[in-house]
Amino acid sequence: MAATAIAPDGLATPQRYWAAFVISIAVTVSVMDGAMIHVAAPVIARDLGVNPGAAIWVVSAFQFAAAIALLPIGILADAISRKWVYLTCLALFVAGALASAMAPSLEMLAIARFAQGLGGAGIMGVTNAILRDVYPRDALARGLGLNGFVVAMAMASGPMIASLVLALASWRIIFLVAVPIGVVLLFVGARALPPSPRSNGRVDIAAIPLCALAFGAIVTAINMLAHGGRTLLVSGAAAAGIGALGALLLRQRRAVTPLLPIDLLRARPYAFAVATLFAASVAQLIGYISTPFLLQRDGARPLLESGLIFTCWPIAVAVGAPLAGRLASHVAPRLICSLGLGVFAIGLTLLAASGPHAGAIDIGCRMAICGAGYGLFQPSNATSLMTSIPSARAGSASTFAALGRVLGQASGAAVVAYLFRWNAHDGIALALGVGAAAALAGAIISSLRGARVPTLQ
């Protein structure tokens, strides 16, 4: 299981299986952490003696850290080593989990969650690039499909596991469980994960603060707008973000390895895949936030029933993702993406049109359509992303796409918050309609990316 150089066609077995194991479990731990924290936030607020609204910092600190760290992590992964940057981020995630479990106050917990967010950005952003190094060319789509399956199952089981833990033990166990698992993954990953080619050029360290300010301020402005922040504050944050972004673009005009890799957008398949991912992420977050409110719109449902209905979505993703991986060897990724997002748009439209007091099976089927469509889309789009750029730039390409996903999700959340403030009842159906339009827009964008299937370079 000792690390070896990457063959042109991925790793040989059994090292490939060990590397895939490390990546799958790391992704599972990271995704489950995010899925469980939403359930645990009210309990954490009560235990630490703070206002329930303040518990949002437990979530926001993680998201903010991820937004500012994704691009620097990508460029460092390409310049140094995807393997060792990934493992360093995993170690930081584990350390943050341990600190979160021991935090005596909300302030310390937010700081620990910020550290976890920095580590989580590496896990989220570099995974697809490492999978490109791990799998043979003809098996990459299946590997990405397997990763989509793992993500979906982690999202489905996270809330249930969190509820069980909170019923039997302290919320601190939710963070603590990641520590021993992470330590094992660090040991196995150091031996199994492959080295990677390095990009040419030096990292512009001085540009990293500009990058952090640009995207941190933009995400902050979106969040404040979503929650009805004062116009002056929202405008100030947006102006700071746009100004820093402009300064960053000016600084990196002659950089060989730019921190904000907009030069990658010259590759048409990659540019259209990023745009498709942004639109799909807007739709995904709108659906994920709106559906729980839809389940309670016409009368309170038992929490267990609501949880089981909501699980139909990620379970359907888990079914659709491997299917997309198998189809990828026969059908162009752009067509599978368009099909998946078209199905996703139909599912969101059906949810928006669901009548008063719709039955559990009825809504569950509509949610399953959403999940199946997104499951078809996700690995196919990831394949297009990771096969349309040179291997030495895979880290930057992966994290740039992940940043697009983060910005799309933040925008989707802002749309829902705005519409819910406008009309809490009718805003649910309208938000789902907007989500369906975003998914349909993603399907159209995907269909325009070009008929030729890109190849690895």
Coordinates of C-alpha atoms in Angstrom, one line a residue, residues 4 105 134 141 170 178 207 237 251 316 361:
T4 CA 3.8 5.1 -5.9
S105 CA -18.6 28.9 24.8
V134 CA -6.6 7.7 -8.6
A141 CA -16.9 8.8 -14.3
S170 CA -24.2 15.2 24.5
A178 CA -14.7 12.5 13.6
A207 CA -2.6 37.9 -3.3
A237 CA -19.7 44.5 2.0
R251 CA -2.5 41.9 -9.7
A316 CA -32.7 9.0 -5.0
I361 CA -46.1 9.2 -0.4

